[in-house]
XYZ file of C-alpha atoms in Angstrom:
125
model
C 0.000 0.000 0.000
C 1.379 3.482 -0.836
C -0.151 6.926 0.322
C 0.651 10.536 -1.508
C 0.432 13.299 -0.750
C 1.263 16.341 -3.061
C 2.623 19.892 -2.244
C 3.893 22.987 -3.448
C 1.158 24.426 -6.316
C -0.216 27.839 -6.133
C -0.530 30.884 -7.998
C 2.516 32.190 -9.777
C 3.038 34.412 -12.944
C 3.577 33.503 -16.569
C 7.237 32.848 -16.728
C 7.734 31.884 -13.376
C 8.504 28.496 -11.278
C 7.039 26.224 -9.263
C 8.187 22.682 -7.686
C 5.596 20.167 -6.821
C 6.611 17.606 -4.011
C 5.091 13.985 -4.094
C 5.809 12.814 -0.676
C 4.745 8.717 -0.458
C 4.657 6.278 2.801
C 5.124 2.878 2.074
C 9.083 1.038 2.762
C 8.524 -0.188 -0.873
C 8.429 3.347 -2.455
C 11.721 2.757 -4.514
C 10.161 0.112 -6.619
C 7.207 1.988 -7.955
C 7.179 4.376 -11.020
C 5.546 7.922 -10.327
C 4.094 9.767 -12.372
C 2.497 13.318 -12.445
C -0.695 13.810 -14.255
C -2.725 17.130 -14.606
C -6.461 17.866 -15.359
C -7.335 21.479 -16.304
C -11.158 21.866 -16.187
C -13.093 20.185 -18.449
C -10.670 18.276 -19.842
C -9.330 14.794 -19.597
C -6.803 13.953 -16.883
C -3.659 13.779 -18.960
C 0.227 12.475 -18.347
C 2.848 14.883 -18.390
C 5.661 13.270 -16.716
C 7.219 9.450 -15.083
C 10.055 8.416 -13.697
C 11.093 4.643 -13.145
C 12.514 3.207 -9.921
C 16.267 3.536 -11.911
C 15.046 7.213 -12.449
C 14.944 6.884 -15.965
C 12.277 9.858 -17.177
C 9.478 10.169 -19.971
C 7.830 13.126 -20.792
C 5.385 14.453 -22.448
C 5.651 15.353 -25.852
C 5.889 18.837 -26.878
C 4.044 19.906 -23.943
C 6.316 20.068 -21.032
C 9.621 19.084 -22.749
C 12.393 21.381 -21.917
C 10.597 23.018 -19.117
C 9.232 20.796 -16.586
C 11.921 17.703 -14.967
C 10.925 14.776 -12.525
C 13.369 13.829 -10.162
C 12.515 11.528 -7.356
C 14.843 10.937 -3.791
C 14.056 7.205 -2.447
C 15.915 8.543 0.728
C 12.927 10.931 1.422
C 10.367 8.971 -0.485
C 9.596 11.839 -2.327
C 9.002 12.837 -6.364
C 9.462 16.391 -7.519
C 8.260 18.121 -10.430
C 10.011 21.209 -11.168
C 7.891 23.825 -13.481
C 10.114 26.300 -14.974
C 8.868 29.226 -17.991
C 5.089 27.954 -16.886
C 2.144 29.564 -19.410
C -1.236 29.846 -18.854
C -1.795 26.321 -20.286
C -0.232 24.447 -17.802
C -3.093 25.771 -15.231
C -4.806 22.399 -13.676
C -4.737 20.390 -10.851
C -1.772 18.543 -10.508
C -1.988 14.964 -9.472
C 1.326 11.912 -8.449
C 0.307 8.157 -9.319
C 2.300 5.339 -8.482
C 2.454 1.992 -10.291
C 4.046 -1.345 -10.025
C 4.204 -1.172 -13.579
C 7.646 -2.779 -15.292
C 8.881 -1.807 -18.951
C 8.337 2.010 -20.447
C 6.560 4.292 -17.554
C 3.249 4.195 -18.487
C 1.055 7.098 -19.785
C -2.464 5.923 -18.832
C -4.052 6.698 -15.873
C -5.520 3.497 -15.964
C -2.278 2.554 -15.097
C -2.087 3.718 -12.305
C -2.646 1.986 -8.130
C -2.385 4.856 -6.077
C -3.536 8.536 -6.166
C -3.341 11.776 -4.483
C -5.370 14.549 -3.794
C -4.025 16.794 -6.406
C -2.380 20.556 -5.460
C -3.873 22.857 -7.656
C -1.419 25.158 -10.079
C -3.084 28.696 -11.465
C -0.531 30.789 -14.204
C -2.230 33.891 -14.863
C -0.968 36.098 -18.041
């Protein structure tokens, strides 16, 4: 069983930065993939970053690349997601999953064992 719990969103400027914490109980933490997903309102929760238990990333395409990274510590059970140049776009809730997934770090949320609560992120123009 693994419990998250996000931190860190809030209301910041276009252009500015923001780092997300994903803080998870559970002695096994090290051997699950996490992942960060966002839903913006009305739309479909959607993927925009994983990292394996080797820390190997994926991305989203296009979206994020070159702006957001994931970065995890196993010492402190913890996944971060650090926003940098954020637009209005990337306004949504911001949610960590964890799977026991093997192979690529999966993009569906279907994926997915273990949820947060989200931490809301608001870029205004």
């Amino acid at each position: 069983q693994v419990q998250l719990v996000e931190s860190g969103g809030g209301l910041v400027q276009a252009g500015g930065s923001l780092r997300l914490s994903c803080a998870a109980s559970g002695r096994t933490f090290s051997s699950y993939y996490v992942s960060w997903f966002r839903q913006a309102q009305g739309k479909e929760r959607e993927f925009v970053a994983g990292i394996g238990w080797l820390s190997v990333a994926r991305y989203a395409a296009d979206s994020v690349k070159g702006r957001f990274t994931i970065s995890r510590d196993n010492t402190k059970s913890t996944v971060y997601l650090q926003m940098n140049s954020l637009k209005p776009e990337d306004t949504a809730v911001y949610y960590c999953a964890a799977t026991s997934d093997r192979g690529s770090v999966p993009m569906s949320p279907r994926n997915y064992d273990y949820w947060g609560q989200g931490t809301r992120v608001n870029v205004s123009s």
